[in-house]
Coordinates of C-alpha atoms in Angstrom, one line a residue:
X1 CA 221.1 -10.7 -108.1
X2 CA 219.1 -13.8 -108.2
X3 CA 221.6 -16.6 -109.2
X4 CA 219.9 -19.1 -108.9
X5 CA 216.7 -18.2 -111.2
X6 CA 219.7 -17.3 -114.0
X7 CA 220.9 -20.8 -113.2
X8 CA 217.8 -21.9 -113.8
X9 CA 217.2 -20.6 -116.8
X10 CA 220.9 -22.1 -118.2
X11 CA 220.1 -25.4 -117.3
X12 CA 216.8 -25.5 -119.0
X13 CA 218.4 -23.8 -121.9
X14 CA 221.4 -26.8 -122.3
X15 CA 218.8 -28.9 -121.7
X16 CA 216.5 -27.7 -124.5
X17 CA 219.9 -27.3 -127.0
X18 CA 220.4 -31.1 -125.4
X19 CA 217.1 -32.2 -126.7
X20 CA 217.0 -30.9 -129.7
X21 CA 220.2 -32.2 -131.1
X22 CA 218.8 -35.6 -130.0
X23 CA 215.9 -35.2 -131.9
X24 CA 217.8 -34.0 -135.0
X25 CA 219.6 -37.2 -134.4
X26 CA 216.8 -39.3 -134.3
X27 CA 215.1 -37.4 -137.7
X28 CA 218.3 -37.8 -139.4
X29 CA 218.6 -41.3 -138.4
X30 CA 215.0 -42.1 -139.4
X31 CA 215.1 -40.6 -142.6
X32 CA 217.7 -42.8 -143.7
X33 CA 217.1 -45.0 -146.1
X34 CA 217.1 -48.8 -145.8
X35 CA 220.0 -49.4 -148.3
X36 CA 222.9 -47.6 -146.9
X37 CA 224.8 -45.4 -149.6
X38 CA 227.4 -43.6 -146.9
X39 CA 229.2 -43.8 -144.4
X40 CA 231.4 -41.4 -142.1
X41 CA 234.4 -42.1 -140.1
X42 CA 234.2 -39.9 -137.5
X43 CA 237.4 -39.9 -134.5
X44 CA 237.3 -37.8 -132.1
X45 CA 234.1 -35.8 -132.9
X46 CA 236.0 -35.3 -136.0
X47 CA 234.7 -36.4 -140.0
X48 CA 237.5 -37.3 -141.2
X49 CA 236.5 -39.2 -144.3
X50 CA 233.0 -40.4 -146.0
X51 CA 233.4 -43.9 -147.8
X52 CA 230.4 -44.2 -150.6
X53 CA 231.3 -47.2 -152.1
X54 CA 232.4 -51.3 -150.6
X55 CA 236.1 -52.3 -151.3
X56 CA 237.0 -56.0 -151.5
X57 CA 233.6 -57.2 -150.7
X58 CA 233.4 -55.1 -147.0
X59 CA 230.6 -53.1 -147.1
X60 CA 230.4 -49.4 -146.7
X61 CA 229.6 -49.0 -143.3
X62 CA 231.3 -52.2 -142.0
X63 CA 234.7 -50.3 -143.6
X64 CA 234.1 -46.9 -141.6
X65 CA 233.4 -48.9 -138.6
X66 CA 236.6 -50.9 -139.0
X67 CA 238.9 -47.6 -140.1
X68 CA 237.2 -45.6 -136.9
X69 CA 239.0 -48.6 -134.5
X70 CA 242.3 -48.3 -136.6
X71 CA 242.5 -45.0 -136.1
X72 CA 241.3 -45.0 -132.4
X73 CA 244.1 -47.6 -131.7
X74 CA 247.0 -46.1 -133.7
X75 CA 246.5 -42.2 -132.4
X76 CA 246.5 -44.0 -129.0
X77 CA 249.9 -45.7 -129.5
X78 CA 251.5 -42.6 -132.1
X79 CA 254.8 -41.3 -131.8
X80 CA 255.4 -38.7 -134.8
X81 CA 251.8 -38.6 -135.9
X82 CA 252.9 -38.1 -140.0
X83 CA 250.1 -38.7 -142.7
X84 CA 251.3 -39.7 -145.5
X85 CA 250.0 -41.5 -148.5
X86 CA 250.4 -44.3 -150.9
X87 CA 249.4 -45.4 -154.5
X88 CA 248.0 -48.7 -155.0
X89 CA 246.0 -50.6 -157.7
X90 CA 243.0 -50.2 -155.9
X91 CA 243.4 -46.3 -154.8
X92 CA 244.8 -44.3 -152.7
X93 CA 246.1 -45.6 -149.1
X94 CA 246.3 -42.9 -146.1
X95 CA 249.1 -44.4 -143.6
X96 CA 249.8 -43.0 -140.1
X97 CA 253.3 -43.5 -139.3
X98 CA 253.8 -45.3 -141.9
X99 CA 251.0 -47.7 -140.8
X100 CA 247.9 -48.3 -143.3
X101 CA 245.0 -46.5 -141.3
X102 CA 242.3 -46.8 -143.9
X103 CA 242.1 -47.3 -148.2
X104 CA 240.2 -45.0 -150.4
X105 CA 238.7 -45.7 -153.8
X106 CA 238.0 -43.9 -156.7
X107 CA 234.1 -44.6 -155.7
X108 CA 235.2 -42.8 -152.6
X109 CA 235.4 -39.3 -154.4
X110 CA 232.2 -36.8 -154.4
X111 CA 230.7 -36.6 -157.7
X112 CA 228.1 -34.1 -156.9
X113 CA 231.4 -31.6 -156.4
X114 CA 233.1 -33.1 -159.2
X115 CA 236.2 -34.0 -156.8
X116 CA 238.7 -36.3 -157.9
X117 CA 240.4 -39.5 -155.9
X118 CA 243.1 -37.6 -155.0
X119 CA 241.5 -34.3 -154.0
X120 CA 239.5 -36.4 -151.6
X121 CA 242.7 -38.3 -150.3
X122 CA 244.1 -34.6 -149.7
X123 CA 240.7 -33.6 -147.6
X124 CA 240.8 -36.6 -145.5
X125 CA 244.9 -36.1 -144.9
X126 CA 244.0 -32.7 -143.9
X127 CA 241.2 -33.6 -141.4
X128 CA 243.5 -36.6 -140.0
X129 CA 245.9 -34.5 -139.3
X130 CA 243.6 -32.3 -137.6
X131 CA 242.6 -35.1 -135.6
X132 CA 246.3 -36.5 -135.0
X133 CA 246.6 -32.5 -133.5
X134 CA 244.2 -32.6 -131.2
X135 CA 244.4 -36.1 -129.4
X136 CA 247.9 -34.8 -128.6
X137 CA 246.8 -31.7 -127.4
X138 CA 243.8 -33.9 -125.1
X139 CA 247.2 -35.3 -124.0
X140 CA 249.0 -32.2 -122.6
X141 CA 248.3 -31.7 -119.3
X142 CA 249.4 -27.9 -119.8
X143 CA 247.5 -26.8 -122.5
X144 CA 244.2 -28.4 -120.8
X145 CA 245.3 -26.3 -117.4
X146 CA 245.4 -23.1 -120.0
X147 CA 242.3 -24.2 -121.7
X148 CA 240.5 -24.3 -118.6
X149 CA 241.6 -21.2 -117.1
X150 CA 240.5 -19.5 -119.9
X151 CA 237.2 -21.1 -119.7
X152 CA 236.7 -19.8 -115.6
X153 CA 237.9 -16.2 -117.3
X154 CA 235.2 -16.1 -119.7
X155 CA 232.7 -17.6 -117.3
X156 CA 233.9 -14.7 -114.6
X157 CA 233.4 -12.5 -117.2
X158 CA 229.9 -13.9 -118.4
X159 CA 228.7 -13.8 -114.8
X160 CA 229.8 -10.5 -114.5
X161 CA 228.5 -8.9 -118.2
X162 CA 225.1 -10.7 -116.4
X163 CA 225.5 -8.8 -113.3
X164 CA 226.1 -5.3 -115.3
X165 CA 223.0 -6.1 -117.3
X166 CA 220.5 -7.2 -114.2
X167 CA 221.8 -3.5 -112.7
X168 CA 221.6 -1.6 -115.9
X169 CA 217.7 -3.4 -115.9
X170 CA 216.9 -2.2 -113.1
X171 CA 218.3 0.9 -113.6
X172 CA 216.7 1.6 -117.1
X173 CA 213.4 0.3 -115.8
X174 CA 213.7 3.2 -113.3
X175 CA 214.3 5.5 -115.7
X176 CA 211.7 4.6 -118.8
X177 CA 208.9 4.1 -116.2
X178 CA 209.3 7.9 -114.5
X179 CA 209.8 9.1 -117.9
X180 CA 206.1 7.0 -118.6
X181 CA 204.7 8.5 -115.5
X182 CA 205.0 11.8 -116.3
X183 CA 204.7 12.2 -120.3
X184 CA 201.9 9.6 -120.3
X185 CA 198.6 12.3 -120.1
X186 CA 201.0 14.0 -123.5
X187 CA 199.7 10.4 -125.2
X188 CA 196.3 12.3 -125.9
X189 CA 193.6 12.7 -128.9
X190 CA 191.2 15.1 -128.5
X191 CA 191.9 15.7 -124.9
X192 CA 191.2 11.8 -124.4
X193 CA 194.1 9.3 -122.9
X194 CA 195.5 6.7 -125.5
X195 CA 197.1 4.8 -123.1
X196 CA 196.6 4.0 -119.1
X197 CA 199.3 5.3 -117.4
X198 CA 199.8 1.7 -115.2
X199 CA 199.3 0.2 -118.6
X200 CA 202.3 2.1 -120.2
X201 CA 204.6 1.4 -117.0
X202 CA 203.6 -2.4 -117.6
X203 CA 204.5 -1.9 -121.2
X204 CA 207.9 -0.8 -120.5
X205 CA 208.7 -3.1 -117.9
X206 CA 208.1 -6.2 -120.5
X207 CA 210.1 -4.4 -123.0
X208 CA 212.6 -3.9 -120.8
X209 CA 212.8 -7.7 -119.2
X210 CA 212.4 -9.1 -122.8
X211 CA 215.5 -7.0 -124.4
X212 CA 217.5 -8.0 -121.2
X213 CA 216.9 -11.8 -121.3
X214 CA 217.8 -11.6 -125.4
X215 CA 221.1 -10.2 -124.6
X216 CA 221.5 -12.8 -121.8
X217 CA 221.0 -15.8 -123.9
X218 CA 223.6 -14.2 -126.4
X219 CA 226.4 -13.9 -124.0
X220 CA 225.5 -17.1 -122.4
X221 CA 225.1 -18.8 -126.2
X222 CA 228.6 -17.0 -127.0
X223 CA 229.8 -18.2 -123.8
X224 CA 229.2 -22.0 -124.6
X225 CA 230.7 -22.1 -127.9
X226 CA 234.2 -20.6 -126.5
X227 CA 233.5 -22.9 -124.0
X228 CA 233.1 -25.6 -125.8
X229 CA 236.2 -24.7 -128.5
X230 CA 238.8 -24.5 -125.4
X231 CA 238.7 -28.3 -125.3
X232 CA 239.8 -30.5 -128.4
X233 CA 237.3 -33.6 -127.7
X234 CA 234.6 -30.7 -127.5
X235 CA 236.2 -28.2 -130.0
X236 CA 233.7 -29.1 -133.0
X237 CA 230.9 -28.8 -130.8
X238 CA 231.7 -25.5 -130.3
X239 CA 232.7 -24.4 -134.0
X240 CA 229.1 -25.8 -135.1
X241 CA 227.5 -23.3 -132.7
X242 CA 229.9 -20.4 -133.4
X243 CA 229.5 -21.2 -137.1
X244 CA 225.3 -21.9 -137.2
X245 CA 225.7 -18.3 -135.3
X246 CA 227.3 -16.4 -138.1
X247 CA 225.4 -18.6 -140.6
X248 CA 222.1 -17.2 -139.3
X249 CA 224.0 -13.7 -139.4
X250 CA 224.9 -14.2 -142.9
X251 CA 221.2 -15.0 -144.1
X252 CA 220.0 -12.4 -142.2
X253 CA 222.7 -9.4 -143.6
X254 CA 222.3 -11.4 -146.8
X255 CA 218.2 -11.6 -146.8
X256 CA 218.5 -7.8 -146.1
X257 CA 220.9 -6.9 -148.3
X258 CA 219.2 -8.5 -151.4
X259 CA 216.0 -6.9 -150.0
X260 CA 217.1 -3.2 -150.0
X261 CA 217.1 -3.0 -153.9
X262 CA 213.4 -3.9 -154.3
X263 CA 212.3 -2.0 -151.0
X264 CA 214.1 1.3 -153.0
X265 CA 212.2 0.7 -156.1
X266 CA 208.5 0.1 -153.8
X267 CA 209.8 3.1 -152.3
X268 CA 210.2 5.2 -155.4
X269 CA 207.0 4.2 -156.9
X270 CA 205.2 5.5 -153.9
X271 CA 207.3 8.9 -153.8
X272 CA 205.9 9.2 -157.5
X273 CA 202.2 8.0 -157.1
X274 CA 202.7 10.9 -154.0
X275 CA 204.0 13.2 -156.1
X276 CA 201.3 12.6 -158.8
X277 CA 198.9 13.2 -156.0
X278 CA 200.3 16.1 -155.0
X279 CA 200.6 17.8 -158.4
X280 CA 196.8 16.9 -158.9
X281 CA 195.8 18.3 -155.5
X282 CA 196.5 22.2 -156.7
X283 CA 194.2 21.6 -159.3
X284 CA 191.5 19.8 -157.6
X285 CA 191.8 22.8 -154.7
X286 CA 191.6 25.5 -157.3
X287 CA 188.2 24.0 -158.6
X288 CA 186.9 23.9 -155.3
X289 CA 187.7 27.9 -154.7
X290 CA 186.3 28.7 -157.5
X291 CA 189.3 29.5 -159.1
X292 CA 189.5 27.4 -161.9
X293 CA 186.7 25.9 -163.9
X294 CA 186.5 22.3 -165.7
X295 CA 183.9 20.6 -168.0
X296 CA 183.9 18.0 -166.4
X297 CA 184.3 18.8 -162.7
X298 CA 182.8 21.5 -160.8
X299 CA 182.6 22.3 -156.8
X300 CA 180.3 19.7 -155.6
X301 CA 181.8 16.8 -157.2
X302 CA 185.6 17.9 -157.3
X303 CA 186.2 16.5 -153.3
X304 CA 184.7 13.0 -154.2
X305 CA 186.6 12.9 -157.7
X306 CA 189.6 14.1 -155.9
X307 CA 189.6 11.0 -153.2
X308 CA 188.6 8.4 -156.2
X309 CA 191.9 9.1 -158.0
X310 CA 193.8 9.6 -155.3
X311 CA 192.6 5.9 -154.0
X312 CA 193.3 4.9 -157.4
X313 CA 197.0 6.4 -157.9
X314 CA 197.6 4.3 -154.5
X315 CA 196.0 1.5 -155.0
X316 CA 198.1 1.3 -158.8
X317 CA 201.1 2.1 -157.1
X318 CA 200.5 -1.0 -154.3
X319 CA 200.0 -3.4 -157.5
X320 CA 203.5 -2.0 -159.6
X321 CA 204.7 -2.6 -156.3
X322 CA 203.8 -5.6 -155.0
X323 CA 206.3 -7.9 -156.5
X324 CA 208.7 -5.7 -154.8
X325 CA 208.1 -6.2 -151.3
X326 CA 209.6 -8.7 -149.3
X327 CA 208.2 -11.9 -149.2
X328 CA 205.3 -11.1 -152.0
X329 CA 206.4 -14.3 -153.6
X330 CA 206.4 -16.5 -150.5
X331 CA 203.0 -18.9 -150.0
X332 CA 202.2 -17.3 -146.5
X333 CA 201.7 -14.0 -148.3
X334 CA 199.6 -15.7 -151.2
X335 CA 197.4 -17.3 -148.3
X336 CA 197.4 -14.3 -146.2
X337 CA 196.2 -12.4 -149.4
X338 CA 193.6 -14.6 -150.2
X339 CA 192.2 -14.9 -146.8
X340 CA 192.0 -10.8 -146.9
X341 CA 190.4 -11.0 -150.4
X342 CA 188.0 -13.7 -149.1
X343 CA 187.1 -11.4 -145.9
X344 CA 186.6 -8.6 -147.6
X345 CA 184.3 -9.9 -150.3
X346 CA 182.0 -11.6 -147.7
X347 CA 182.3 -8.5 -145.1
X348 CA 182.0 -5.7 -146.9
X349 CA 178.9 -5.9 -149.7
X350 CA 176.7 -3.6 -148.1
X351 CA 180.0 -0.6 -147.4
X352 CA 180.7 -0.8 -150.9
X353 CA 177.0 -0.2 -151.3
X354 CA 176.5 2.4 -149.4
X355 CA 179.7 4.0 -151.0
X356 CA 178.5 3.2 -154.7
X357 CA 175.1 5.0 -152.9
X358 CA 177.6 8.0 -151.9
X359 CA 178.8 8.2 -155.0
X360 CA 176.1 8.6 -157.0
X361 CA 174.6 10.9 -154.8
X362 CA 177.5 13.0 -155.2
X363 CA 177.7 13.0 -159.2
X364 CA 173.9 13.6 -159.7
X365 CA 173.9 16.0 -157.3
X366 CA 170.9 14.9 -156.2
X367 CA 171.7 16.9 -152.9
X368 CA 174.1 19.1 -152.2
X369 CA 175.6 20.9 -148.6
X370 CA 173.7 23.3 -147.4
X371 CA 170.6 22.2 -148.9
X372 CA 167.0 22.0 -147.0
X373 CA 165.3 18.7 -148.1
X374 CA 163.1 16.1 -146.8
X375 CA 163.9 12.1 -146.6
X376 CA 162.0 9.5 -145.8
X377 CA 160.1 11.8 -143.5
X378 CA 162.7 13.6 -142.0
X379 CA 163.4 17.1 -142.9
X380 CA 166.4 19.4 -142.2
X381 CA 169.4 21.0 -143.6
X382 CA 172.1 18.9 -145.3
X383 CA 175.6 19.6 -143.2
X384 CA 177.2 16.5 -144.7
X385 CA 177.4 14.2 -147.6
X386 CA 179.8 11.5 -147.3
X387 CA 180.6 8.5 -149.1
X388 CA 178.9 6.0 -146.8
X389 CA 176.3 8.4 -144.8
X390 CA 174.8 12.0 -144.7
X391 CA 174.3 14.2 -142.3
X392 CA 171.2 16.5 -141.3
X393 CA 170.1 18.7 -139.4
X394 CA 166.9 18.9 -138.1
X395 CA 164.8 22.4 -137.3
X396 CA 164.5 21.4 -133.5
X397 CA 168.1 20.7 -133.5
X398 CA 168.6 17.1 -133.6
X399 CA 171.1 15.7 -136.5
X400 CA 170.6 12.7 -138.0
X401 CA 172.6 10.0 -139.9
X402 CA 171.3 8.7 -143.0
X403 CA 172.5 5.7 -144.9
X404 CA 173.2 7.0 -148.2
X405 CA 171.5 3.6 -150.0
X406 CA 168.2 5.0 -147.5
X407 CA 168.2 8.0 -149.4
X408 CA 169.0 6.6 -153.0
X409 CA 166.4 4.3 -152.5
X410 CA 163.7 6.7 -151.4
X411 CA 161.8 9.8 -152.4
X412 CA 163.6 13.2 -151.6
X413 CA 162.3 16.1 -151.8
X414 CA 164.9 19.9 -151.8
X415 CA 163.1 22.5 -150.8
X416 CA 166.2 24.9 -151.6
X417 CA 167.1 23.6 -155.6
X418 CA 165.1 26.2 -157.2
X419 CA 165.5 28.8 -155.2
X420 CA 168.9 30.9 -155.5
X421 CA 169.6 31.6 -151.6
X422 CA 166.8 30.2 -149.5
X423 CA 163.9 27.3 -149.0
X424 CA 160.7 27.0 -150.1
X425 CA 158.7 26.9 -147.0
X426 CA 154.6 25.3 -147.5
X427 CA 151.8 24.6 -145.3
X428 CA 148.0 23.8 -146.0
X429 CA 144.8 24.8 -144.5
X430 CA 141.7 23.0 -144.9
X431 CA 138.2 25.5 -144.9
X432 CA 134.7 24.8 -145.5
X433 CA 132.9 25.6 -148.7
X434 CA 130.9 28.7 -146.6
X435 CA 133.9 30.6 -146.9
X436 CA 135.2 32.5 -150.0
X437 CA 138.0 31.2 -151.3
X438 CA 139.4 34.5 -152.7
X439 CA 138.6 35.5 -148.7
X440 CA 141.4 32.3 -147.8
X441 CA 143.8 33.3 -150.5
X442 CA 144.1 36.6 -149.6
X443 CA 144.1 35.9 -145.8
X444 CA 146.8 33.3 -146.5
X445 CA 149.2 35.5 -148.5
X446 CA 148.6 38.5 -145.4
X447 CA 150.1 36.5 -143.0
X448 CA 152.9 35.2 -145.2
X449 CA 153.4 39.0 -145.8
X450 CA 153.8 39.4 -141.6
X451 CA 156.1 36.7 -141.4
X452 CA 159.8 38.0 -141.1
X453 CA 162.6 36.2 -143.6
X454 CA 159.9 35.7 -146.4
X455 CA 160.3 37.2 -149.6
X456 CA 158.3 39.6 -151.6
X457 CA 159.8 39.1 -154.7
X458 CA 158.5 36.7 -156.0
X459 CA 155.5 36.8 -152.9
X460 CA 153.9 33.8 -151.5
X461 CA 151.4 32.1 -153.9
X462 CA 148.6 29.9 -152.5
X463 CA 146.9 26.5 -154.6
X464 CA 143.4 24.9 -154.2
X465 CA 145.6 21.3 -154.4
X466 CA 142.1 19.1 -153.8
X467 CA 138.3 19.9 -153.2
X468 CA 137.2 17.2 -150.8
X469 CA 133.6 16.1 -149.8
X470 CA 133.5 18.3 -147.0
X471 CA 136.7 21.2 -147.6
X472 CA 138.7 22.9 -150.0
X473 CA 142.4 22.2 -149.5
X474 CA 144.4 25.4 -149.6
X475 CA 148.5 25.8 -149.5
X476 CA 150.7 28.4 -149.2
X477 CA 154.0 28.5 -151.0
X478 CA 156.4 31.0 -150.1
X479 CA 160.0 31.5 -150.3
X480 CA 162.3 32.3 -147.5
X481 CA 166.3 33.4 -147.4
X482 CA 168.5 30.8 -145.7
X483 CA 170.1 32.3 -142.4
X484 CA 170.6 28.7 -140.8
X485 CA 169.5 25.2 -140.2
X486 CA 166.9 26.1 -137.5
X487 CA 165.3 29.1 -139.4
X488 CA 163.1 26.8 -141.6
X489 CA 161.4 25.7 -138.6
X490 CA 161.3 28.8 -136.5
X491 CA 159.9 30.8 -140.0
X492 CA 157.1 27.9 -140.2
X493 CA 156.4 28.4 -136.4
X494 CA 156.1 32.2 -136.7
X495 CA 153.9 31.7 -140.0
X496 CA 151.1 29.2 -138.5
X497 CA 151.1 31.9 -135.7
X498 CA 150.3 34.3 -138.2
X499 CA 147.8 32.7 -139.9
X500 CA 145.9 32.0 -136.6
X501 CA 145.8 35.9 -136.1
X502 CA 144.9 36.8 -139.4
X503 CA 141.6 34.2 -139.5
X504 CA 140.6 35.3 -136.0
X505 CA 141.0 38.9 -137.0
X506 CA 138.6 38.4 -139.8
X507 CA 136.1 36.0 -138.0
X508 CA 136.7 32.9 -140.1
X509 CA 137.4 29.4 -138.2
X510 CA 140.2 27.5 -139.0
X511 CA 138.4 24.1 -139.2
X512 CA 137.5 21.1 -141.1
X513 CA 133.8 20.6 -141.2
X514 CA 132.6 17.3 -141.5
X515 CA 128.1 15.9 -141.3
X516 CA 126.1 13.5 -140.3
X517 CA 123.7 14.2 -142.5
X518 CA 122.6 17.1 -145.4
X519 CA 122.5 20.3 -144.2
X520 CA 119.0 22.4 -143.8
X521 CA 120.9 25.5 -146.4
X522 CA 123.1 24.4 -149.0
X523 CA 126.8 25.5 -147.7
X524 CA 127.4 28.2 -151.3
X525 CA 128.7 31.5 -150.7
X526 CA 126.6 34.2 -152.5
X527 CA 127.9 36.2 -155.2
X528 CA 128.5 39.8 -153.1
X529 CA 130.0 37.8 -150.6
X530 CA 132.6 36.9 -153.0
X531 CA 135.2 39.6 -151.7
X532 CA 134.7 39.6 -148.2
X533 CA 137.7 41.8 -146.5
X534 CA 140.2 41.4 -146.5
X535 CA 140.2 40.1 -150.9
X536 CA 139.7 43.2 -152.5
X537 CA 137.6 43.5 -156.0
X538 CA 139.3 44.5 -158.6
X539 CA 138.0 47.5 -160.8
X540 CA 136.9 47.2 -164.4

């Protein structure tokens, strides 16, 4: 049991209560103003009545200075200790055994509390004989012997409830930190520790230490007012701890207790803004099977609309409820609001950009899941479309992350919008001007035809998109059912492999002339070469 760090710790603790009421002192006295309006006559530790007014020329505080001394001298020398009191022209006079101790005036009276001369000669009888109790009671040798027995009881019994408390420590610190060791790989997301396991004993130790030495300075602060209130010199010492004590219980039961009507009415507003979600959330799923069809709302805009009114519902609900929670009126919550407001607005332009990006994405439909397109050079298969970023993935296998305001602010091309099930799949081919061109189209549209996953109906199509200086520029168009993200790429690798074989097999080179100078033959191809195999003629 270490004794002597508990010891310690109660000396620095009277010395810090020590302090403190000195510096009270000190504020109070400070604060004072020059003029004196008051003064107290205090015997004994005891107010026993506050003059506010001079009587016969004596000022205020010269008259509680000489009544203290009175007093002092007569409970020294008192036999019966009777207060009693007597009417004169000037007030009211209190006498101690029949000896005048001090003279009030009708000044003397309160007039904040409305109180009367004689309700405040009745207060200050009562606290005199208060007073006149306990300086007999300093004077009995017995009663001080009992006083002080009681007060090595409740210390025997403090240093014990202390001893209990440093075992029951130790013992619960034992217990919470195997408990800790073995349930702390269960603290786990995604297979992935929350919490280090020498982290989590540390944790519990602190907890444990801190909840100890809070109920140690309660016992020891419970053991210092009783202390205190044993002895009559120290007695109101005692009652002002034991009273601030149940003071600050008061304004905390009370601060609760006036709380608990506005936290139920936060609370109800949120159980409806959750019900109204709820209610909303059949609806919005039964779009989104298919189920049940809106005007205004259809599957590829029903999971963004459903998250903007829910964040509306909540975000309504947080301002009818605001005034509600406890301490919404206090100016720590007004600067702590403002401070979030102000962080906010300077932090996040560019996420409530990209989310305005999202969002517009998602009601134009520009793209939808599923979707093959091409963005700023990057082509794949849409697997996402989120409010700040989309996902794709590439042909090769890579997926990439796309700032929505990238693709809002760029060209995009879908290569799956107009086609019910599939992807339009192109590629180009550049062939002199020696070659027939009804020779390229036809060669072009027979490998397309070899190429598994493209379509017949409607069949590849191929375009003259330029006729360059030195080339025609030919491209295939075909259309091909979607399987998966990686069969665009894998159809358009199998399809330049076909078009290889079907050039070689026909003797044409798949290459992009380009001179020096004018050819010795002009580069034409003659009239019965115009359907060289494999273009067929058609008959008249």
């Amino acid at each position: 049991m270490p004794y002597q760090s508990l010891s310690t710790h109660i000396l620095l603790i009277i010395c810090l209560f020590l302090s403190s009421t000195v510096a009270t002192h000190a504020a109070q006295t400070d604060n004072q103003p020059t003029a004196q309006t008051t003064a107290t006559v205090v015997v004994f530790n005891r107010p026993v009545v506050e003059f506010r007014a001079p009587l016969l020329g004596v000022p205020i505080g010269e008259r509680a200075q000489r009544a203290s001394e009175v007093l002092r001298r007569m409970l020294a020398s008192s036999t019966s200790g009777k207060v009693t009191t007597q009417q004169i022209p000037q007030g009211i006079s209190i006498m101690l055994d029949g000896v005048l101790a001090f003279t009030m005036v009708p000044e003397d009276a309160d007039p904040l509390k409305q109180e009367s001369l004689e309700q405040a000669a009745k207060n200050a009888v009562a606290a005199l004989e208060l007073v006149v109790r306990e300086t007999r009671e300093a004077r009995d040798l017995k009663l001080l012997m009992h006083a002080t027995g009681f007060v090595l009881a409740a210390t025997l019994a403090f240093l014990l409830l202390v001893w209990l408390l440093h075992r029951a420590r130790k013992w619960l610190t034992f217990r919470l930190a195997s408990l800790a060791h073995t349930h702390a790989e269960r603290l786990s997301v995604g297979g992935e520790s929350l919490m280090n396991r020498e982290r989590l004993l540390q944790l519990v130790r602190r907890a444990v230490t801190l909840a100890y030495w809070a109920l140690v300075l309660f016992l020891f602060y419970d053991w210092l007012g009783f202390t205190l209130g044993r002895f009559p010199y120290t007695r109101p010492w005692g009652e002002r701890l034991t009273q601030y004590l149940l003071d600050l219980i008061a304004r905390f039961g009370g601060a609760i207790a006036r709380t608990i009507p506005d936290l139920l009415v936060a609370v109800l507003i949120f159980l409806i803004a959750k019900f109204i979600i709820d209610l909303l959330k059949t609806v919005f799923e039964r779009v989104e099977q298919g189920k049940l069809q809106l005007a205004w709302l259809d599957q590829d805009t029903v999971s963004p609309t459903r998250r903007l009114i829910s964040a509306g519902i909540w975000l309504f609900a947080l301002v009818m409820a605001y005034p509600y929670l406890p301490g919404s009126g206090t100016e720590a919550f007004k600067g702590l609001s403002v401070l979030i407001g102000l962080m906010v607005s300077l932090g996040a332009s560019s996420l409530v950009g990209q989310a305005a990006s999202g969002l517009i994405l998602m009601y134009t439909r520009t793209i939808r899941a599923g979707e093959y397109v091409q963005i700023s050079g990057h082509q794949g298969t849409v697997m996402e479309l989120g409010l700040f970023t989309t996902r794709i993935r590439t042909g090769l296998g890579e997926e990439l992350t796309l700032p929505n305001a990238l693709i809002l602010g760029n060209v995009s091309r879908n290569y799956s919008r107009t086609v019910g099930d599939g992807f339009i799949l192109e590629t180009g081919v550049t062939i002199g001007y020696d070659t027939p061109w009804r020779q390229v189209h036809a060669m072009l549209i027979e490998a397309a035809t070899r190429t598994p996953g493209v379509q017949s109906d409607p069949g590849p199509r191929v375009f003259q998109t330029a006729l360059s200086d030195y080339y025609p520029e030919y491209r295939l168009a075909c259309q091909v059912l979607r399987t998966g993200p990686t069969q665009r790429a894998e159809v358009l690798s199998t399809l330049h492999a076909n078009i290889q074989d079907v050039f070689n097999e026909y003797g044409v080179q798949i290459m992009s002339p380009h001179y020096l100078g004018d050819p010795p033959e002009a580069k034409i191809v003659p009239k019965e070469q115009w359907y060289q195999a494999p273009a067929q003629k058609a008959e008249p």
